Amino acid sequence: MVKRVAIIGAGVSGLTSIKCCLDEGLEPTCFERSDDIGGLWRFTEHVEDGRPSLYKSVVSNTCKEMSAFTDFPYPEDFPVFLSSSQVLEYLRMYAKHFGLLKHIQFKTTVISVRKCPDFSATGQWAIVTESNGKQESSVFDAVMVCIGYLSDPSLPLESFPGIETFQGKYFHSRYYKHPDVFEGKRVLVIGMGNSGVDIAIEASRVAKKVMISTGRGAWVISRVFDNGYPWDMVFLTRFMNVIRNSLPGPITTWLVAHRTSQWFDHANYGLIPKDRDVIREPVLNDDLPGCIITGKITIKPSLKEIKENSVVFQNSPTEEPVDIIVFATGYKFSFPFLEESVVKVEKKQASLYKYIFPPHLEKPTLAVIGLIKPFGAVMPVVEIQARWVTRVFNGLCQLPPVSTMVEEINETKKNKIRWFGLSYDEILKTDCLVYIDELASLIGTKPSVLTLLFKDPILAMKIFFGPCTAYQYRLTGPGKWDGARNAILTQWERTVKPTRTRVVEEPPNFCFNLLKLIGLFALFAAIFLGFK
């Protein structure tokens, strides 16, 4: 029976894994190679090996209500979208509240994770760690791998002819920290993900010239959506998801394209995606259109050639002078402490059931948490993964037969264009609402809107038509939280509080309605007189 669980990494995934182990009566030991928690969200001036790295000005792409853990809302006075320091503060509060820090061994690197000789009977793992130059071996009943996928930069220099002759400076976006490096320079950013665009925006404030090179293009949306509300609280609702997944794929993608283009025409700005049958991760940025229309940033096609002090783009004979090239070309992932027979990574994917379990293990005692790119917030996704995994570890949830798991993995790898709903351009990308619901159903925590409609109609309407915040998955079943209902009913109050810093008296309802009636009468009168 599983009791002792090793957790590798003390970032978002690692912290929630510790808590989930404690909730299920397991004994977690977390190994963190650095001297602090936070993973990606802990900013440092210098890039550290094996750790994600971010730039000082980064802001979360998902709002605080959608990013909160299921039983721990953000403080109401926190801003709607958060800096890295505010996310880290939240993680510290989470760790303190649930007593997680005492289960973490800092400055401890995992060297190897190997099956014990009697693995087929016990499911145990021998783990070698190193701390202060000394190695130690321990045996654990199960392992949760929580290292993420943003530590190993993908820098395919062979795909950029002439890079070896370039006399300027070039680096991967992982190594960017502050914009002063671009002062007075001509900058080219290759790649159009969120980091690449953020870096280009910052560079445009101090650089002589900034260009973004993209072959695929991207949809760009603002964090500020309808009526000034956060984009994800408007877009990620059960009601909207039912509509999206009930319509034929071409109609769904057209609707997404139409909605994003209401802000600005992507074709006129050189941004419209090349392949519109699949959905790439949208770029969340409030400043890009303004920078393009004012000439601070220019969108360019793919690179054809790099020369000593310039570049040539596809379908353009003109050379563009460049001093600095930033490769925002993404990341690759690996598990150096695991044998390939356990988890094999090829073509930027790993064969994992539900993105979590290697299917061929005799005992399901190893899980990968967080190796997924949800269209939405990460925290609720990794938490529901950890909740399911710990219940599999203690035998309360069962995995299907190996053949069933392998069949599903192979179907996922095909990444087919779907007849209905959205199709994604990468295997790791998925609809976060559908995915969380799927795992919640396996645990027994998925809310039943129909049942609630009869028992608690107000809550049912909030759940179905309102934002799909993670508190929904604490309303019922294992791990039920008494504060979940109230957290859902007050989520909009916490959202608007930090922005309502100037109170304005609303006009009396009677007068306001009377003015609306007068306005409507004036409109009809104008129409009547116009056609007379």
mmCIF file with all atom_site columns, C-alpha atoms in Angstrom, residues 175-306:
data_model
loop_
_atom_site.group_PDB
_atom_site.id
_atom_site.type_symbol
_atom_site.label_atom_id
_atom_site.label_alt_id
_atom_site.label_comp_id
_atom_site.label_asym_id
_atom_site.label_entity_id
_atom_site.label_seq_id
_atom_site.pdbx_PDB_ins_code
_atom_site.Cartn_x
_atom_site.Cartn_y
_atom_site.Cartn_z
_atom_site.occupancy
_atom_site.B_iso_or_equiv
_atom_site.pdbx_formal_charge
_atom_site.auth_seq_id
_atom_site.auth_comp_id
_atom_site.auth_asym_id
_atom_site.auth_atom_id
_atom_site.pdbx_PDB_model_num
ATOM 1   C CA . TYR A 1 175 ? 17.609  34.702 -20.670 1.00 0.00 ? 175 TYR A CA 1
ATOM 2   C CA . TYR A 1 176 ? 15.764  38.016 -20.923 1.00 0.00 ? 176 TYR A CA 1
ATOM 3   C CA . LYS A 1 177 ? 15.353  39.963 -17.672 1.00 0.00 ? 177 LYS A CA 1
ATOM 4   C CA . HIS A 1 178 ? 15.242  43.750 -18.297 1.00 0.00 ? 178 HIS A CA 1
ATOM 5   C CA . PRO A 1 179 ? 14.763  45.986 -21.391 1.00 0.00 ? 179 PRO A CA 1
ATOM 6   C CA . ASP A 1 180 ? 17.925  48.056 -20.909 1.00 0.00 ? 180 ASP A CA 1
ATOM 7   C CA . VAL A 1 181 ? 19.795  45.521 -23.061 1.00 0.00 ? 181 VAL A CA 1
ATOM 8   C CA . PHE A 1 182 ? 17.853  46.906 -26.054 1.00 0.00 ? 182 PHE A CA 1
ATOM 9   C CA . GLU A 1 183 ? 18.672  50.599 -25.509 1.00 0.00 ? 183 GLU A CA 1
ATOM 10  C CA . GLY A 1 184 ? 19.127  52.262 -28.919 1.00 0.00 ? 184 GLY A CA 1
ATOM 11  C CA . LYS A 1 185 ? 19.333  48.898 -30.726 1.00 0.00 ? 185 LYS A CA 1
ATOM 12  C CA . ARG A 1 186 ? 17.532  47.393 -33.725 1.00 0.00 ? 186 ARG A CA 1
ATOM 13  C CA . VAL A 1 187 ? 15.779  44.329 -32.341 1.00 0.00 ? 187 VAL A CA 1
ATOM 14  C CA . LEU A 1 188 ? 14.259  41.269 -33.986 1.00 0.00 ? 188 LEU A CA 1
ATOM 15  C CA . VAL A 1 189 ? 12.088  38.877 -31.963 1.00 0.00 ? 189 VAL A CA 1
ATOM 16  C CA . ILE A 1 190 ? 11.580  35.495 -33.617 1.00 0.00 ? 190 ILE A CA 1
ATOM 17  C CA . GLY A 1 191 ? 8.373   33.805 -32.508 1.00 0.00 ? 191 GLY A CA 1
ATOM 18  C CA . MET A 1 192 ? 5.004   35.089 -31.486 1.00 0.00 ? 192 MET A CA 1
ATOM 19  C CA . GLY A 1 193 ? 4.043   33.539 -28.193 1.00 0.00 ? 193 GLY A CA 1
ATOM 20  C CA . ASN A 1 194 ? 3.206   35.520 -25.087 1.00 0.00 ? 194 ASN A CA 1
ATOM 21  C CA . SER A 1 195 ? 6.826   35.912 -23.994 1.00 0.00 ? 195 SER A CA 1
ATOM 22  C CA . GLY A 1 196 ? 8.026   37.013 -27.424 1.00 0.00 ? 196 GLY A CA 1
ATOM 23  C CA . VAL A 1 197 ? 5.368   39.701 -27.692 1.00 0.00 ? 197 VAL A CA 1
ATOM 24  C CA . ASP A 1 198 ? 5.954   40.893 -24.111 1.00 0.00 ? 198 ASP A CA 1
ATOM 25  C CA . ILE A 1 199 ? 9.665   41.258 -24.832 1.00 0.00 ? 199 ILE A CA 1
ATOM 26  C CA . ALA A 1 200 ? 8.999   43.119 -28.091 1.00 0.00 ? 200 ALA A CA 1
ATOM 27  C CA . ILE A 1 201 ? 6.658   45.532 -26.278 1.00 0.00 ? 201 ILE A CA 1
ATOM 28  C CA . GLU A 1 202 ? 9.273   46.261 -23.624 1.00 0.00 ? 202 GLU A CA 1
ATOM 29  C CA . ALA A 1 203 ? 12.000  46.640 -26.245 1.00 0.00 ? 203 ALA A CA 1
ATOM 30  C CA . SER A 1 204 ? 9.878   49.116 -28.230 1.00 0.00 ? 204 SER A CA 1
ATOM 31  C CA . ARG A 1 205 ? 10.074  51.621 -25.355 1.00 0.00 ? 205 ARG A CA 1
ATOM 32  C CA . VAL A 1 206 ? 13.867  51.935 -25.535 1.00 0.00 ? 206 VAL A CA 1
ATOM 33  C CA . ALA A 1 207 ? 15.011  50.386 -28.836 1.00 0.00 ? 207 ALA A CA 1
ATOM 34  C CA . LYS A 1 208 ? 15.634  52.166 -32.124 1.00 0.00 ? 208 LYS A CA 1
ATOM 35  C CA . LYS A 1 209 ? 13.513  49.654 -34.043 1.00 0.00 ? 209 LYS A CA 1
ATOM 36  C CA . VAL A 1 210 ? 11.616  46.449 -33.169 1.00 0.00 ? 210 VAL A CA 1
ATOM 37  C CA . MET A 1 211 ? 10.375  43.685 -35.469 1.00 0.00 ? 211 MET A CA 1
ATOM 38  C CA . ILE A 1 212 ? 8.528   40.433 -34.732 1.00 0.00 ? 212 ILE A CA 1
ATOM 39  C CA . SER A 1 213 ? 9.029   37.572 -37.181 1.00 0.00 ? 213 SER A CA 1
ATOM 40  C CA . THR A 1 214 ? 6.192   35.036 -37.364 1.00 0.00 ? 214 THR A CA 1
ATOM 41  C CA . GLY A 1 215 ? 5.318   32.466 -39.979 1.00 0.00 ? 215 GLY A CA 1
ATOM 42  C CA . ARG A 1 216 ? 2.101   31.287 -38.357 1.00 0.00 ? 216 ARG A CA 1
ATOM 43  C CA . GLY A 1 217 ? 0.621   34.494 -36.975 1.00 0.00 ? 217 GLY A CA 1
ATOM 44  C CA . ALA A 1 218 ? -1.640  34.511 -33.914 1.00 0.00 ? 218 ALA A CA 1
ATOM 45  C CA . TRP A 1 219 ? -4.908  35.769 -32.530 1.00 0.00 ? 219 TRP A CA 1
ATOM 46  C CA . VAL A 1 220 ? -4.320  38.554 -30.031 1.00 0.00 ? 220 VAL A CA 1
ATOM 47  C CA . ILE A 1 221 ? -6.784  39.273 -27.258 1.00 0.00 ? 221 ILE A CA 1
ATOM 48  C CA . SER A 1 222 ? -6.773  41.746 -24.419 1.00 0.00 ? 222 SER A CA 1
ATOM 49  C CA . ARG A 1 223 ? -6.949  40.823 -20.766 1.00 0.00 ? 223 ARG A CA 1
ATOM 50  C CA . VAL A 1 224 ? -9.737  43.399 -20.588 1.00 0.00 ? 224 VAL A CA 1
ATOM 51  C CA . PHE A 1 225 ? -12.778 41.818 -22.222 1.00 0.00 ? 225 PHE A CA 1
ATOM 52  C CA . ASP A 1 226 ? -16.501 42.626 -22.463 1.00 0.00 ? 226 ASP A CA 1
ATOM 53  C CA . ASN A 1 227 ? -17.524 45.514 -20.203 1.00 0.00 ? 227 ASN A CA 1
ATOM 54  C CA . GLY A 1 228 ? -14.017 45.652 -18.799 1.00 0.00 ? 228 GLY A CA 1
ATOM 55  C CA . TYR A 1 229 ? -14.180 42.201 -17.207 1.00 0.00 ? 229 TYR A CA 1
ATOM 56  C CA . PRO A 1 230 ? -11.285 39.685 -17.323 1.00 0.00 ? 230 PRO A CA 1
ATOM 57  C CA . TRP A 1 231 ? -11.214 37.763 -20.593 1.00 0.00 ? 231 TRP A CA 1
ATOM 58  C CA . ASP A 1 232 ? -11.261 34.318 -18.998 1.00 0.00 ? 232 ASP A CA 1
ATOM 59  C CA . MET A 1 233 ? -14.191 35.050 -16.677 1.00 0.00 ? 233 MET A CA 1
ATOM 60  C CA . VAL A 1 234 ? -16.236 35.973 -19.757 1.00 0.00 ? 234 VAL A CA 1
ATOM 61  C CA . PHE A 1 235 ? -14.932 33.357 -22.186 1.00 0.00 ? 235 PHE A CA 1
ATOM 62  C CA . LEU A 1 236 ? -14.530 30.283 -19.962 1.00 0.00 ? 236 LEU A CA 1
ATOM 63  C CA . THR A 1 237 ? -18.069 29.482 -18.845 1.00 0.00 ? 237 THR A CA 1
ATOM 64  C CA . ARG A 1 238 ? -19.989 26.222 -19.031 1.00 0.00 ? 238 ARG A CA 1
ATOM 65  C CA . PHE A 1 239 ? -22.652 27.873 -21.177 1.00 0.00 ? 239 PHE A CA 1
ATOM 66  C CA . MET A 1 240 ? -20.105 29.173 -23.693 1.00 0.00 ? 240 MET A CA 1
ATOM 67  C CA . ASN A 1 241 ? -18.293 25.837 -23.659 1.00 0.00 ? 241 ASN A CA 1
ATOM 68  C CA . VAL A 1 242 ? -21.495 23.938 -24.483 1.00 0.00 ? 242 VAL A CA 1
ATOM 69  C CA . ILE A 1 243 ? -22.074 26.249 -27.435 1.00 0.00 ? 243 ILE A CA 1
ATOM 70  C CA . ARG A 1 244 ? -18.480 25.974 -28.687 1.00 0.00 ? 244 ARG A CA 1
ATOM 71  C CA . ASN A 1 245 ? -18.395 22.183 -28.440 1.00 0.00 ? 245 ASN A CA 1
ATOM 72  C CA . SER A 1 246 ? -21.851 21.711 -29.977 1.00 0.00 ? 246 SER A CA 1
ATOM 73  C CA . LEU A 1 247 ? -21.121 23.593 -33.177 1.00 0.00 ? 247 LEU A CA 1
ATOM 74  C CA . PRO A 1 248 ? -19.190 22.234 -36.179 1.00 0.00 ? 248 PRO A CA 1
ATOM 75  C CA . GLY A 1 249 ? -15.479 23.001 -35.977 1.00 0.00 ? 249 GLY A CA 1
ATOM 76  C CA . PRO A 1 250 ? -15.385 25.524 -38.860 1.00 0.00 ? 250 PRO A CA 1
ATOM 77  C CA . ILE A 1 251 ? -18.224 27.521 -37.310 1.00 0.00 ? 251 ILE A CA 1
ATOM 78  C CA . THR A 1 252 ? -16.566 27.484 -33.881 1.00 0.00 ? 252 THR A CA 1
ATOM 79  C CA . THR A 1 253 ? -13.232 28.684 -35.244 1.00 0.00 ? 253 THR A CA 1
ATOM 80  C CA . TRP A 1 254 ? -15.027 31.355 -37.299 1.00 0.00 ? 254 TRP A CA 1
ATOM 81  C CA . LEU A 1 255 ? -16.787 32.595 -34.176 1.00 0.00 ? 255 LEU A CA 1
ATOM 82  C CA . VAL A 1 256 ? -13.482 32.766 -32.304 1.00 0.00 ? 256 VAL A CA 1
ATOM 83  C CA . ALA A 1 257 ? -11.897 34.628 -35.221 1.00 0.00 ? 257 ALA A CA 1
ATOM 84  C CA . HIS A 1 258 ? -14.859 37.007 -35.446 1.00 0.00 ? 258 HIS A CA 1
ATOM 85  C CA . ARG A 1 259 ? -14.774 37.718 -31.711 1.00 0.00 ? 259 ARG A CA 1
ATOM 86  C CA . THR A 1 260 ? -11.042 38.386 -31.577 1.00 0.00 ? 260 THR A CA 1
ATOM 87  C CA . SER A 1 261 ? -11.221 40.604 -34.664 1.00 0.00 ? 261 SER A CA 1
ATOM 88  C CA . GLN A 1 262 ? -13.841 42.838 -33.038 1.00 0.00 ? 262 GLN A CA 1
ATOM 89  C CA . TRP A 1 263 ? -10.988 44.515 -31.177 1.00 0.00 ? 263 TRP A CA 1
ATOM 90  C CA . PHE A 1 264 ? -8.998  45.095 -34.379 1.00 0.00 ? 264 PHE A CA 1
ATOM 91  C CA . ASP A 1 265 ? -8.705  43.511 -37.829 1.00 0.00 ? 265 ASP A CA 1
ATOM 92  C CA . HIS A 1 266 ? -5.848  41.026 -37.517 1.00 0.00 ? 266 HIS A CA 1
ATOM 93  C CA . ALA A 1 267 ? -5.307  40.919 -41.301 1.00 0.00 ? 267 ALA A CA 1
ATOM 94  C CA . ASN A 1 268 ? -4.633  44.660 -41.433 1.00 0.00 ? 268 ASN A CA 1
ATOM 95  C CA . TYR A 1 269 ? -2.036  44.269 -38.710 1.00 0.00 ? 269 TYR A CA 1
ATOM 96  C CA . GLY A 1 270 ? -0.231  41.304 -40.289 1.00 0.00 ? 270 GLY A CA 1
ATOM 97  C CA . LEU A 1 271 ? -1.217  38.989 -37.453 1.00 0.00 ? 271 LEU A CA 1
ATOM 98  C CA . ILE A 1 272 ? -3.962  36.755 -38.827 1.00 0.00 ? 272 ILE A CA 1
ATOM 99  C CA . PRO A 1 273 ? -3.055  33.060 -38.299 1.00 0.00 ? 273 PRO A CA 1
ATOM 100 C CA . LYS A 1 274 ? -1.952  31.095 -41.332 1.00 0.00 ? 274 LYS A CA 1
ATOM 101 C CA . ASP A 1 275 ? -3.846  27.916 -40.364 1.00 0.00 ? 275 ASP A CA 1
ATOM 102 C CA . ARG A 1 276 ? -7.257  28.817 -39.018 1.00 0.00 ? 276 ARG A CA 1
ATOM 103 C CA . ASP A 1 277 ? -8.545  25.241 -38.749 1.00 0.00 ? 277 ASP A CA 1
ATOM 104 C CA . VAL A 1 278 ? -6.708  24.815 -35.458 1.00 0.00 ? 278 VAL A CA 1
ATOM 105 C CA . ILE A 1 279 ? -6.363  27.060 -32.417 1.00 0.00 ? 279 ILE A CA 1
ATOM 106 C CA . ARG A 1 280 ? -2.983  28.211 -31.248 1.00 0.00 ? 280 ARG A CA 1
ATOM 107 C CA . GLU A 1 281 ? -2.586  29.632 -27.791 1.00 0.00 ? 281 GLU A CA 1
ATOM 108 C CA . PRO A 1 282 ? -3.814  33.229 -28.211 1.00 0.00 ? 282 PRO A CA 1
ATOM 109 C CA . VAL A 1 283 ? -1.443  36.031 -27.371 1.00 0.00 ? 283 VAL A CA 1
ATOM 110 C CA . LEU A 1 284 ? -2.683  37.887 -24.293 1.00 0.00 ? 284 LEU A CA 1
ATOM 111 C CA . ASN A 1 285 ? -1.477  41.433 -24.694 1.00 0.00 ? 285 ASN A CA 1
ATOM 112 C CA . ASP A 1 286 ? -3.090  44.812 -24.152 1.00 0.00 ? 286 ASP A CA 1
ATOM 113 C CA . ASP A 1 287 ? -0.454  46.904 -25.959 1.00 0.00 ? 287 ASP A CA 1
ATOM 114 C CA . LEU A 1 288 ? 0.481   45.158 -29.231 1.00 0.00 ? 288 LEU A CA 1
ATOM 115 C CA . PRO A 1 289 ? -2.093  46.757 -31.574 1.00 0.00 ? 289 PRO A CA 1
ATOM 116 C CA . GLY A 1 290 ? -1.182  50.203 -30.262 1.00 0.00 ? 290 GLY A CA 1
ATOM 117 C CA . CYS A 1 291 ? 2.531   49.538 -30.833 1.00 0.00 ? 291 CYS A CA 1
ATOM 118 C CA . ILE A 1 292 ? 1.876   48.335 -34.381 1.00 0.00 ? 292 ILE A CA 1
ATOM 119 C CA . ILE A 1 293 ? -0.387  51.236 -35.359 1.00 0.00 ? 293 ILE A CA 1
ATOM 120 C CA . THR A 1 294 ? 2.103   53.766 -34.004 1.00 0.00 ? 294 THR A CA 1
ATOM 121 C CA . GLY A 1 295 ? 5.026   52.132 -35.829 1.00 0.00 ? 295 GLY A CA 1
ATOM 122 C CA . LYS A 1 296 ? 6.882   51.053 -32.708 1.00 0.00 ? 296 LYS A CA 1
ATOM 123 C CA . ILE A 1 297 ? 6.679   47.385 -33.747 1.00 0.00 ? 297 ILE A CA 1
ATOM 124 C CA . THR A 1 298 ? 6.587   45.890 -37.243 1.00 0.00 ? 298 THR A CA 1
ATOM 125 C CA . ILE A 1 299 ? 5.265   42.400 -37.954 1.00 0.00 ? 299 ILE A CA 1
ATOM 126 C CA . LYS A 1 300 ? 7.388   40.462 -40.443 1.00 0.00 ? 300 LYS A CA 1
ATOM 127 C CA . PRO A 1 301 ? 7.119   37.008 -42.108 1.00 0.00 ? 301 PRO A CA 1
ATOM 128 C CA . SER A 1 302 ? 9.491   34.097 -41.482 1.00 0.00 ? 302 SER A CA 1
ATOM 129 C CA . LEU A 1 303 ? 13.222  34.574 -41.805 1.00 0.00 ? 303 LEU A CA 1
ATOM 130 C CA . LYS A 1 304 ? 14.917  33.542 -45.030 1.00 0.00 ? 304 LYS A CA 1
ATOM 131 C CA . GLU A 1 305 ? 18.503  34.301 -44.133 1.00 0.00 ? 305 GLU A CA 1
ATOM 132 C CA . ILE A 1 306 ? 20.638  35.901 -41.433 1.00 0.00 ? 306 ILE A CA 1
#
